[in-house]
XYZ file of C-alpha atoms in Angstrom:
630
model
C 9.596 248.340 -34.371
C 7.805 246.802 -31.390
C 5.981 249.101 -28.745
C 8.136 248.669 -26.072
C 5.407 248.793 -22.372
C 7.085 250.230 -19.747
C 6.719 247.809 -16.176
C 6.457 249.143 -12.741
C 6.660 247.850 -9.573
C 3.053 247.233 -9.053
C 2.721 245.492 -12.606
C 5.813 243.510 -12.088
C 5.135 242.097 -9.098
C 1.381 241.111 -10.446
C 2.574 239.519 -13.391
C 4.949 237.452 -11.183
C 2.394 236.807 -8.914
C 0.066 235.406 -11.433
C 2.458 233.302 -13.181
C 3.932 231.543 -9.637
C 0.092 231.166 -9.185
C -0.450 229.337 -12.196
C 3.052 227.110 -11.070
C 1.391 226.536 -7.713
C -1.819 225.192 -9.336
C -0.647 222.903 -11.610
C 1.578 221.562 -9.138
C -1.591 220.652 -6.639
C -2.799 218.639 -10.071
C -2.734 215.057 -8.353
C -4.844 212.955 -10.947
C -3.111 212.846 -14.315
C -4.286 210.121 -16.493
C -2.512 207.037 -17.099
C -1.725 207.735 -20.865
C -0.163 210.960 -20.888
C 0.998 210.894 -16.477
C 5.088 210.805 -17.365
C 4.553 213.795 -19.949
C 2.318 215.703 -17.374
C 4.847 215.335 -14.591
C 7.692 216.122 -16.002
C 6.411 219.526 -17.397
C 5.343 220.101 -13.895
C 8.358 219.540 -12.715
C 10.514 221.921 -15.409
C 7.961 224.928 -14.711
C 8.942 224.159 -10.689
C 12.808 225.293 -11.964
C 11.394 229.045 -13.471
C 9.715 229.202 -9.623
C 13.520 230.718 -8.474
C 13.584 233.159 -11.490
C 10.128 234.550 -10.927
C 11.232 235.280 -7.752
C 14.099 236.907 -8.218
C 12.593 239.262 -11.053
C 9.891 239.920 -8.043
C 12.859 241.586 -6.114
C 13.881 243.690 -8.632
C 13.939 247.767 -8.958
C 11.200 248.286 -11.793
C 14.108 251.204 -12.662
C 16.532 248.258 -13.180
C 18.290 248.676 -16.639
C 16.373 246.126 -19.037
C 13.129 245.602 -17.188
C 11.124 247.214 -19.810
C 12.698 245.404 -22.295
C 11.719 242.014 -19.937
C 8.152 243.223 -20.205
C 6.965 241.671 -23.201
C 8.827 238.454 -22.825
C 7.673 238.046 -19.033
C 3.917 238.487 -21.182
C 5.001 235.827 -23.420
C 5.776 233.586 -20.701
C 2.350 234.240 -18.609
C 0.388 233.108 -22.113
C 2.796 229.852 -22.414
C 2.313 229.176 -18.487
C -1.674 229.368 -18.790
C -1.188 227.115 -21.985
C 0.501 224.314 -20.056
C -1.966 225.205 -17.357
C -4.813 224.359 -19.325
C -2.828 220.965 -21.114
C -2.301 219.827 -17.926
C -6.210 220.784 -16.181
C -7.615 219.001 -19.571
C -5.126 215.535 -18.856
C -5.752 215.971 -14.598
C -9.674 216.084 -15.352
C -10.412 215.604 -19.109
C -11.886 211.557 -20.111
C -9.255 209.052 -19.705
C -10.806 207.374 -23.175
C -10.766 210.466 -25.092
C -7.265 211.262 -23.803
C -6.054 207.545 -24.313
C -7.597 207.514 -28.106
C -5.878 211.123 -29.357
C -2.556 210.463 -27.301
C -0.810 211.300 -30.332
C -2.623 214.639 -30.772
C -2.101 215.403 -27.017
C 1.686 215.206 -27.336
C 1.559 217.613 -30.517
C -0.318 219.885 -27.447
C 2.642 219.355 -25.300
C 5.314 220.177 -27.926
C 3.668 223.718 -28.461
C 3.807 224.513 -25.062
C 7.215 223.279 -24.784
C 7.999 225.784 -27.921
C 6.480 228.508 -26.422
C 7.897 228.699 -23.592
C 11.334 228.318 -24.989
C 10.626 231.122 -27.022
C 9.523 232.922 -24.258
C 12.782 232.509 -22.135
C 14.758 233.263 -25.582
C 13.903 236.862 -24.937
C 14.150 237.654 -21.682
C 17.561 239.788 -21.036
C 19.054 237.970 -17.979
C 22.479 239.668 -17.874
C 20.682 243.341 -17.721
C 18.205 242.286 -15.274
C 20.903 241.008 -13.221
C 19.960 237.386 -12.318
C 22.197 235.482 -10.695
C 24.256 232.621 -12.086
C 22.642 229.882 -10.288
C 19.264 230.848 -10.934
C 20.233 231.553 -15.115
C 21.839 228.061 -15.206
C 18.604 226.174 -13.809
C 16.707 227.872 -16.047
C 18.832 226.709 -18.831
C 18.957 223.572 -17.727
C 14.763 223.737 -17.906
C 15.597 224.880 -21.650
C 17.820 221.961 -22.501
C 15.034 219.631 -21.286
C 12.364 220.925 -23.264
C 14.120 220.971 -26.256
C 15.422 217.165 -25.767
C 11.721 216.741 -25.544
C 11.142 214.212 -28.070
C 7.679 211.882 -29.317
C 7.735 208.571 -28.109
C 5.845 205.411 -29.068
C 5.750 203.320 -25.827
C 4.677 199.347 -25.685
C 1.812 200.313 -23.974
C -0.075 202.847 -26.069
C 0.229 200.569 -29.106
C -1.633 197.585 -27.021
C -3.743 199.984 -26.349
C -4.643 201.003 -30.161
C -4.837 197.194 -30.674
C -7.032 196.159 -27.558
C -9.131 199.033 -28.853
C -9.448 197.915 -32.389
C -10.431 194.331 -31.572
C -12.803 195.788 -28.606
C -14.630 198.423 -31.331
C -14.344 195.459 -34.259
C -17.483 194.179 -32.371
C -17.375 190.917 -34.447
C -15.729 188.724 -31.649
C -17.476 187.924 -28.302
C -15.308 185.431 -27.380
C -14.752 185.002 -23.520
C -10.787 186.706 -24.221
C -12.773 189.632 -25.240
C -13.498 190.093 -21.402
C -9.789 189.452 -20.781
C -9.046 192.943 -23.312
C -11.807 194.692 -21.442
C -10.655 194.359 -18.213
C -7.200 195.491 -19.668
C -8.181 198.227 -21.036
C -9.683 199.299 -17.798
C -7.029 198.872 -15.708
C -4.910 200.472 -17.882
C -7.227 203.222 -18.390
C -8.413 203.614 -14.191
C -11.381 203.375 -15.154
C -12.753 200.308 -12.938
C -14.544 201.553 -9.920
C -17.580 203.363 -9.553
C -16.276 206.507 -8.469
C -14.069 206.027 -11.338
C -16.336 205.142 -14.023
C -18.933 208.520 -12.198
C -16.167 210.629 -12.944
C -15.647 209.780 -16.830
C -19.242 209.714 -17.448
C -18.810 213.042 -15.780
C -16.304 214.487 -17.981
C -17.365 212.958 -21.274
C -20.752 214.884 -20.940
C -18.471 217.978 -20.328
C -16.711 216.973 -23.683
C -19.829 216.384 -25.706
C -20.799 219.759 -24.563
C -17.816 221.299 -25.499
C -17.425 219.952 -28.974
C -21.450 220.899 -29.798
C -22.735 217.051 -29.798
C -21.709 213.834 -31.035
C -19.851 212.355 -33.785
C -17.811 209.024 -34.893
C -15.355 209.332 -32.064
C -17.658 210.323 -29.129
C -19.858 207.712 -29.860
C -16.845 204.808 -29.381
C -16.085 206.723 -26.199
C -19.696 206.178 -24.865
C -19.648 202.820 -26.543
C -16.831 201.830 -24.577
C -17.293 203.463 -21.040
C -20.694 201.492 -21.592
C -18.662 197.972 -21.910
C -16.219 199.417 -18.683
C -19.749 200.003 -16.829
C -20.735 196.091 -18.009
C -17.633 194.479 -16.400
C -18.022 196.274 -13.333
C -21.152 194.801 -12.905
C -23.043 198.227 -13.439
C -25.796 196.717 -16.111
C -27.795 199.986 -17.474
C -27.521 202.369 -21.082
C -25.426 204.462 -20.683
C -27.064 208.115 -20.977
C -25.184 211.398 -20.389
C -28.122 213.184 -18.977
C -28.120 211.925 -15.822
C -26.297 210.451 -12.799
C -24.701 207.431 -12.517
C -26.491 204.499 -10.973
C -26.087 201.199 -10.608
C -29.031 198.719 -11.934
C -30.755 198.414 -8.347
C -34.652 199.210 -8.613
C -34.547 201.759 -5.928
C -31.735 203.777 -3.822
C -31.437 203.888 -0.518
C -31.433 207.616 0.293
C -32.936 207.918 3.698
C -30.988 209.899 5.950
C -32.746 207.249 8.830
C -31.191 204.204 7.126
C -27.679 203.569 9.117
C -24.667 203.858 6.761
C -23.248 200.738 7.952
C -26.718 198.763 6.500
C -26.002 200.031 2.780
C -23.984 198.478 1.164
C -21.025 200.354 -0.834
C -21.593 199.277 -4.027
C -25.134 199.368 -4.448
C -26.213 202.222 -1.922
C -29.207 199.907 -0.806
C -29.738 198.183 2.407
C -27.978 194.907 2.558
C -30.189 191.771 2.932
C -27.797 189.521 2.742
C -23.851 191.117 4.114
C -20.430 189.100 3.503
C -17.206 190.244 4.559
C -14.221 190.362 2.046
C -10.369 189.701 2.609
C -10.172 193.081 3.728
C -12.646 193.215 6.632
C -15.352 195.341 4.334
C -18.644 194.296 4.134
C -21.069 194.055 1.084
C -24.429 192.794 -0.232
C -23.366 189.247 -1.494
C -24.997 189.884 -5.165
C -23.038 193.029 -6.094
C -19.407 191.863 -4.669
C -20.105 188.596 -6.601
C -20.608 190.522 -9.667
C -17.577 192.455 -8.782
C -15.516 189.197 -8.686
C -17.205 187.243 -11.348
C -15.981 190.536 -13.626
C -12.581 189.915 -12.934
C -11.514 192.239 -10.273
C -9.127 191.296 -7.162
C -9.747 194.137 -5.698
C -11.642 195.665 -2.842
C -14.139 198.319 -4.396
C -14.918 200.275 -1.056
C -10.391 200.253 -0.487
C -8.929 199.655 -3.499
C -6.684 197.169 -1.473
C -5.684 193.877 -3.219
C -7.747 190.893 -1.910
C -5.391 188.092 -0.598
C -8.108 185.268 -0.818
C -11.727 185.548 -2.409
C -13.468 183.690 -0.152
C -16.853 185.567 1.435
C -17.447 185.134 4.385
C -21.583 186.131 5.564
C -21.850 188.512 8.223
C -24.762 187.069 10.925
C -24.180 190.116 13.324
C -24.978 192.529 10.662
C -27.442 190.968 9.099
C -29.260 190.676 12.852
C -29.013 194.281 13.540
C -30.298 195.197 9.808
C -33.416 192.936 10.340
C -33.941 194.275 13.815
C -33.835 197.687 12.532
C -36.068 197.374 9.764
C -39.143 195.541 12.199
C -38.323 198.796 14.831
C -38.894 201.068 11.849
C -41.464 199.137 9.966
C -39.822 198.162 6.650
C -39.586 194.755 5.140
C -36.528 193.906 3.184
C -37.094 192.123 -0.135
C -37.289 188.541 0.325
C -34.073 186.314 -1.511
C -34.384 182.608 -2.224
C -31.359 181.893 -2.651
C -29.729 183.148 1.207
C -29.204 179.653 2.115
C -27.760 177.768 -0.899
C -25.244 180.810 -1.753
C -23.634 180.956 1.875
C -21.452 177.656 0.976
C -21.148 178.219 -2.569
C -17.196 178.888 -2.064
C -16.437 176.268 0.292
C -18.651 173.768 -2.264
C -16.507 175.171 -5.700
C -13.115 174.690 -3.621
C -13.623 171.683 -3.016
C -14.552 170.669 -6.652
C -12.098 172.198 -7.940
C -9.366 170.197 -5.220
C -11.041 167.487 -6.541
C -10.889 167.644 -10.058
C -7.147 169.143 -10.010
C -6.685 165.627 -8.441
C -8.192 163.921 -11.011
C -6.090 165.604 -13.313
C -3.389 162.981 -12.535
C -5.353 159.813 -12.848
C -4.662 156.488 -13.805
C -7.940 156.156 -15.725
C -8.521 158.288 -19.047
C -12.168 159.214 -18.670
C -11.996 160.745 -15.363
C -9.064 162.469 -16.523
C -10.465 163.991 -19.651
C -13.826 164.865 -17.468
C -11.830 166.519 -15.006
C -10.449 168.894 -18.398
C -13.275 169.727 -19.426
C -14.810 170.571 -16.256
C -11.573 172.845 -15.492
C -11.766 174.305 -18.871
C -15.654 175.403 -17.982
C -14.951 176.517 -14.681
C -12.129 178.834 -15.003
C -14.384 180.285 -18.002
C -16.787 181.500 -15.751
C -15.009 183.765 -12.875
C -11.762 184.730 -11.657
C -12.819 183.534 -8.458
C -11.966 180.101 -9.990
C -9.204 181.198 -11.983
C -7.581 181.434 -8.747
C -8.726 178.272 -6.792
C -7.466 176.346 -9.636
C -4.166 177.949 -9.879
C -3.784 177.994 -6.121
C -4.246 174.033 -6.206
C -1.606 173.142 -8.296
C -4.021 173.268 -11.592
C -1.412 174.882 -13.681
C 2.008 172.401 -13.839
C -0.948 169.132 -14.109
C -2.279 171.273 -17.140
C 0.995 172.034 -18.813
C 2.263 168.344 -18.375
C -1.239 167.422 -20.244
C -0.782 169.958 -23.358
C 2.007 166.788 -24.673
C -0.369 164.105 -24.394
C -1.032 162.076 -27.088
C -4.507 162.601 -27.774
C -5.683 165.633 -29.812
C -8.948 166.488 -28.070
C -7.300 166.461 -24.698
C -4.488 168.856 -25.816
C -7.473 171.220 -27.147
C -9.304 170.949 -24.120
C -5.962 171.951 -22.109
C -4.958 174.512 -24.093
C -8.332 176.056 -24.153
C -8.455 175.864 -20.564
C -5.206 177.492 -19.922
C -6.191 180.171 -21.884
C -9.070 180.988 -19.749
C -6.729 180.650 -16.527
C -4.167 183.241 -18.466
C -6.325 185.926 -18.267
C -5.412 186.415 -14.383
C -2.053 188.318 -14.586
C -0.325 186.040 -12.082
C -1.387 183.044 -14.008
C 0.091 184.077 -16.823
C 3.357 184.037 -15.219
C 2.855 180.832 -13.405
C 1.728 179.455 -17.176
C 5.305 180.446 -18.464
C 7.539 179.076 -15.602
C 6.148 175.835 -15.917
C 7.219 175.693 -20.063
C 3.471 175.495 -21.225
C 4.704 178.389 -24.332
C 7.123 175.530 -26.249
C 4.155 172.968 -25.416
C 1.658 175.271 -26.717
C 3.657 176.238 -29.777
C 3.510 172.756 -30.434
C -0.473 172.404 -30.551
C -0.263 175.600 -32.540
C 1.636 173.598 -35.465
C 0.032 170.195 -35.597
C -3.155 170.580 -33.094
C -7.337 170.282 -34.281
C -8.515 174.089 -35.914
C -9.715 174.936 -32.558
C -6.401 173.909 -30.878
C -4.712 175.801 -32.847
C -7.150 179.002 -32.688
C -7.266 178.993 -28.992
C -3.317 178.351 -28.995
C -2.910 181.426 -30.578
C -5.314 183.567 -28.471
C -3.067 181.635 -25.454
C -0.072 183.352 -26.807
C -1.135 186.758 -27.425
C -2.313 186.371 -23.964
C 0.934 185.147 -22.031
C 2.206 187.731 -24.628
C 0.963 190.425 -22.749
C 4.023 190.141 -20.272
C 7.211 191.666 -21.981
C 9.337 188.655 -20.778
C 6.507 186.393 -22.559
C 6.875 187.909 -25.938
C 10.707 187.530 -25.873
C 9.891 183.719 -24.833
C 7.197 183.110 -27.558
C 10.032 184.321 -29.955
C 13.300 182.617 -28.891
C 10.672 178.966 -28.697
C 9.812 179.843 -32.741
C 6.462 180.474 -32.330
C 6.411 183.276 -34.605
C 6.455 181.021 -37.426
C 3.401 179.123 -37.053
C 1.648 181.843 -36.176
C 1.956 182.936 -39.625
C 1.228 179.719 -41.259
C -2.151 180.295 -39.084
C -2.411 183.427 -40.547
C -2.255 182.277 -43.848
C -4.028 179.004 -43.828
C -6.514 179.159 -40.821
C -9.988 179.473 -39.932
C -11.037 182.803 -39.985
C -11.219 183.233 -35.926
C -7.726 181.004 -36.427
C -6.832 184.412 -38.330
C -7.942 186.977 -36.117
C -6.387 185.033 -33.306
C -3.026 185.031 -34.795
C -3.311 188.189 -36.340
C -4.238 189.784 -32.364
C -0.922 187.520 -31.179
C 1.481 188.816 -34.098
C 0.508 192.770 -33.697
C 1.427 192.087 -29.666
C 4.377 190.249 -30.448
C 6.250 192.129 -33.428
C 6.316 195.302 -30.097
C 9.473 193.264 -29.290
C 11.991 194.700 -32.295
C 13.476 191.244 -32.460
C 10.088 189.852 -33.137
C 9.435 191.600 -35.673
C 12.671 190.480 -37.713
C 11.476 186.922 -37.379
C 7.727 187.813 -38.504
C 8.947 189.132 -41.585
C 11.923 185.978 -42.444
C 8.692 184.022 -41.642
C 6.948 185.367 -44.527
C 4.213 187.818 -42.753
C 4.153 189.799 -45.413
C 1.908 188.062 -48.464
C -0.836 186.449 -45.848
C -1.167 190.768 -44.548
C -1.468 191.932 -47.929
C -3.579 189.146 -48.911
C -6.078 190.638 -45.967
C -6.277 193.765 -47.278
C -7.590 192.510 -50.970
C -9.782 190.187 -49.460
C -12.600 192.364 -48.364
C -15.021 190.008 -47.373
C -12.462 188.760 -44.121
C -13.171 191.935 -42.515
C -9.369 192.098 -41.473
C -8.011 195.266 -42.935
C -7.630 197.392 -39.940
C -5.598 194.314 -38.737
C -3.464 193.885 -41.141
C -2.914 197.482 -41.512
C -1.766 198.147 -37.798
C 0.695 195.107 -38.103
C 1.718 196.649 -41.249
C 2.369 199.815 -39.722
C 4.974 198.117 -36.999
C 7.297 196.509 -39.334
C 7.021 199.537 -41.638
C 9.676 200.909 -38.836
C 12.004 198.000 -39.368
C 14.716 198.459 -42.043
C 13.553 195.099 -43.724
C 9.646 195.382 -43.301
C 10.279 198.937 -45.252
C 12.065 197.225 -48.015
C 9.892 194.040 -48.444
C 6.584 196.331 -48.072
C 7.740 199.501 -50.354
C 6.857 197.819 -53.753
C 4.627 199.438 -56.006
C 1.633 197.529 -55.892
C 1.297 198.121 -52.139
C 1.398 200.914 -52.804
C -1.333 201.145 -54.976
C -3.248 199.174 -52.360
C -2.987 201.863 -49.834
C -4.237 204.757 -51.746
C -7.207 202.945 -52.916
C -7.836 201.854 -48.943
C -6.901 205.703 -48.526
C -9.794 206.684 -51.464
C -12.484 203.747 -50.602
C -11.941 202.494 -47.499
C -13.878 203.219 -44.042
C -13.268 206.193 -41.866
C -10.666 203.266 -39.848
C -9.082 202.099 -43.305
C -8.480 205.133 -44.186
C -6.835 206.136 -40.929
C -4.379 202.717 -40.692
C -3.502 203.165 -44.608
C -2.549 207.328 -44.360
C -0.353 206.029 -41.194
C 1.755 203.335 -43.213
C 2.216 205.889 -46.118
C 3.757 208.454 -44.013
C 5.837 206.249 -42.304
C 6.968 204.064 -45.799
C 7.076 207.861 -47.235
C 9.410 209.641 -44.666
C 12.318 207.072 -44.964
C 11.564 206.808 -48.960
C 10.156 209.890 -50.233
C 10.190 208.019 -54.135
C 6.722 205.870 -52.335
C 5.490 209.585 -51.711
C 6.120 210.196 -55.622
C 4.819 207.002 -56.566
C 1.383 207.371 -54.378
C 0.993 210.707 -56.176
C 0.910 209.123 -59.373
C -1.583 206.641 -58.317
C -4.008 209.568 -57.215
C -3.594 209.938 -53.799
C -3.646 214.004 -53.471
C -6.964 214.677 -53.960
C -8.439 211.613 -51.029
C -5.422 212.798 -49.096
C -6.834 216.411 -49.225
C -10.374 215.531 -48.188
C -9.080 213.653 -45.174
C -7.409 216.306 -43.716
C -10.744 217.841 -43.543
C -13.030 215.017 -42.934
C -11.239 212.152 -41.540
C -10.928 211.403 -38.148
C -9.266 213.549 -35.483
C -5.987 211.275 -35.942
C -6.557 210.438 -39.777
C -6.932 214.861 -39.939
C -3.228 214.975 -38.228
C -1.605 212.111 -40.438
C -3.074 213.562 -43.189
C -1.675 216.745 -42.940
C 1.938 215.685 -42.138
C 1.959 213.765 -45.132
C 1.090 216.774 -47.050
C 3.563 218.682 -45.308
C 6.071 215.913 -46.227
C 4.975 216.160 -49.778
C 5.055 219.986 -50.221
C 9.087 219.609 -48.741
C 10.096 216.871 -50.650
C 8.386 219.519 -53.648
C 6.266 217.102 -55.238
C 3.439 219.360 -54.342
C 3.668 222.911 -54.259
């Protein structure tokens, strides 16, 4: 029989205390990151509803009938409380990278709280301590939501697993792989210095934590390394010290004027422009800002509504009159003169060739392609002039002329103007996705490559994957898959993952025959593509006719020899599509037994990765109910 504590009034009202104090804490929590922000608010928000019981039990008689049983559920309740507590401190501070790559495992964090705490509030005698109805039925209520609770798969965390699969393949360097970055980043938050400080920050804290590195901290740094790249931060990254950015020396003097330094770089500005927003930088480090893709102001965060720079002579007077008063020379820059037009010169090229776009005479119109396609390659600056010009409908008319290196030029260049977010829905309304569907069937091997990596971009947009499907360009897609280069692979491989998220999609993939060219991928070792085929794999594994066409038994011989040989990645993709083949089918669980697939299974729940460790261990969970294990 359990000790019962007797509670007074001084230990009641400090338990209540402490647990409205731990309610009051994590509601202050203002930074949740990205991947796990709806989870984290809405527990915040249920623990807000207990905020009326706590305070009722606070009012009570400690000689109330019942309080002493209350005792060691009101315990109960403190421990769950300081559990979410520290959930929610590790998702409000923790590494957004970290946190994005073990979502899955942070959700199976969430789920104990929310048992805990149900169990918690199972025990606690509400009739005898007298709460009132109001207060009991909000606190049910609280109850009903937490057990509703349920794991989710949203659209965004798988193109996050995929962007992070083709970012960590590290066999690609493709221009698009800047497109994935930048992606990733936003998605992540991690694009600003102060941003990209405060992950450094708390990866360091998570190295410490876990006693040093291993497979997955080293793709964290790998990757906050690439985030540092695009936002024009160019050093290694080390966790030992502070950030900096790739300047030769800091301005730290306390005598140096706050206005001379400019924001990004913390040094004294030798040559100032003014952005859309009235802020003013060293011309060098906002262009690197731009040329990475951003349309943002760094100092603001504010959108920019043009990207034109525009130098700041008043500034620039005061700085050099400051620094002769003081006695400092700023370091000399060659290139002062020539850069001040540099805008006003590219917009008026690009005006130009957008014009020549439409001409009568075939050479200056196939210059004027090629010059597009290279200049919306280099910088979102011109991503945008181009677009803003009326580039985009002269483009999309060109993708059906008769002329096969024109059409590969155009689509290639369209691709490259995609990666802007409003350009891809400009792309769309003016029908390019039929057009380019077209190039994809019948176009040159690089047409058809680049019209694939053009769809998996444009695909990016939920309304863009339903119009890629309904135009039947799932089809050839996988006839690229199947017959193509092997960049015309990855490309439609990237495209068909992104696509078969729409559940419709995914019907058509497989009645386009998907299924042979994937599993053909995984016995070809030399393309490299298993991960790839796997994660594609893994989608249509949740659709009643992927399960049936995939569930045969040489598959799934082919997993558990991925699942005994394969890499640390293989091995993680391969246990994923066997436990979710085995928990609609539990005769594939049965059949991967006979192939061997205990023993590997075993091992990987010990020494896989963090997410192959959890898979792992639900599959042998699933095995031991379905009793083909013990």
């Amino acid at each position: 029989m359990e000790r019962q504590i007797v509670m007074d009034s001084s230990s009641s009202s400090e338990l209540v205390r402490e647990m409205m104090e731990v309610i009051e804490t994590v509601g202050s929590y203002a930074g949740f990151r990205v991947t796990q922000r709806k989870e984290c608010l809405n527990l915040v928000r249920r623990l807000k509803l207990l905020v009326p019981l706590l305070e009722e039990i606070k009012e009570l008689d400690y000689s109330v009938s019942g309080l002493g049983l209350a005792f060691n559920s009101l315990l109960n309740l403190k421990k769950a409380l300081l559990g979410a507590k520290k959930l929610l401190k590790n998702c409000n501070y923790g590494s957004k990278i970290y946190l994005a790559m073990e979502s899955e495992a942070v959700m199976c964090r969430f789920h104990a709280v929310y048992h805990k705490i149900n169990q918690a509030l199972d025990n606690i005698p509400f009739d005898k301590l007298g709460v009132s109805i109001e207060v009991k039925e909000q606190v049910e209520l609280m109850r009903m939501q937490l057990k509703r609770a349920k794991r989710r798969t949203d659209t965004q965390d798988m193109e996050l697993a995929m962007d992070m699969i083709v970012i960590f393949s590290k066999k690609d360097e493709r221009n698009a792989d800047i497109a994935i970055l930048e992606r990733l980043a936003n998605k992540l938050e991690l694009h600003t210095i102060a941003e990209l400080k405060a992950e450094k920050t708390a990866i360091a804290k998570l190295v410490k934590q876990r006693g040093g590195y291993n497979e997955t901290m080293h793709q964290i740094v790998d990757l906050l390394g690439k985030f540092k790249q695009i936002a024009g931060i160019d050093e290694t990254v080390s966790l030992d010290g502070p950030i900096s950015t790739r300047t030769a020396q800091t301005c730290q003097s306390p005598l140096v004027p706050h206005e001379f330094v400019c924001p990004i770089t913390l040094e004294i500005m030798t040559d100032p422009v003014i952005v859309a927003t009235g802020q003013t930088y060293e011309r060098d480090s906002i262009r690197k800002w731009l040329n990475s893709n951003h349309r943002t102001c760094p100092k603001t965060g504010q959108t920019l509504e043009h990207l034109s720079l525009a130098p700041n002579f008043a500034l620039r007077n005061l700085i050099l009159q400051w620094c002769e008063k003081n006695n400092l020379e700023l370091p000399k820059k060659d290139n002062y003169a020539s850069s001040v037009n540099y805008s006003a010169e590219i917009m008026e090229e690009i005006s130009s060739l957008v014009l020549n776009l439409s001409s009568s005479q075939p050479n200056v119109r196939r210059d004027a392609i090629v010059k597009i396609r290279m200049l919306s390659k280099e910088n979102p600056e011109n991503r945008i002039f181009i677009a803003n010009d009326g580039g985009i409908p002269r483009l999309v008319q060109l993708l059906s002329y008769p002329d096969s290196n024109i059409q590969e030029h155009t689509v290639t260049a369209l691709l490259n103007l995609s990666i802007d977010e409003t350009n891809k829905r400009l792309i769309a309304r003016e029908g390019a996705i039929p057009a380019i569907i077209e190039i994809l069937q019948n176009g040159t091997d690089e047409a058809r490559e680049n019209s694939a990596a053009a769809l998996f971009s444009l695909s990016m947009l939920d309304e863009n994957k339903v119009l890629v499907g309904n135009f039947n360009g799932i089809p050839p897609l996988v006839a690229l898959l199947k017959n193509g280069t092997m960049r015309g692979k990855k490309d439609a491989a990237t495209a068909l993952f992104n696509l078969s998220l729409n559940q419709a999609n995914k019907s058509r993939a497989i009645k386009a025959g998907i299924i042979p060219p994937l599993l053909h991928l995984l016995d070809d070792k030399n393309l490299g593509m298993i991960d790839e085929a796997l994660s594609i794999l893994l989608l249509l594994a949740s659709h009643p006719e992927g399960r049936n066409e995939i569930g045969r038994l040489s598959f799934i011989e082919t997993l558990v020899e991925i699942i005994r040989n394969g890499t640390p990645k293989n091995k993680e993709c391969a246990v994923s599509v066997l436990l979710e083949l085995g928990l609609k089918n539990s005769s594939l669980i049965l059949a991967a037994l006979q192939f061997g697939v205990y023993e590997p299974l075993r091992e990987i729940s010990i020494s896989g990765t963090n997410r192959a460790q959890r898979k792992a261990n639900s599959l042998l969970q699933h095995m031991s109910k379905c009793e083909h294990i013990p």
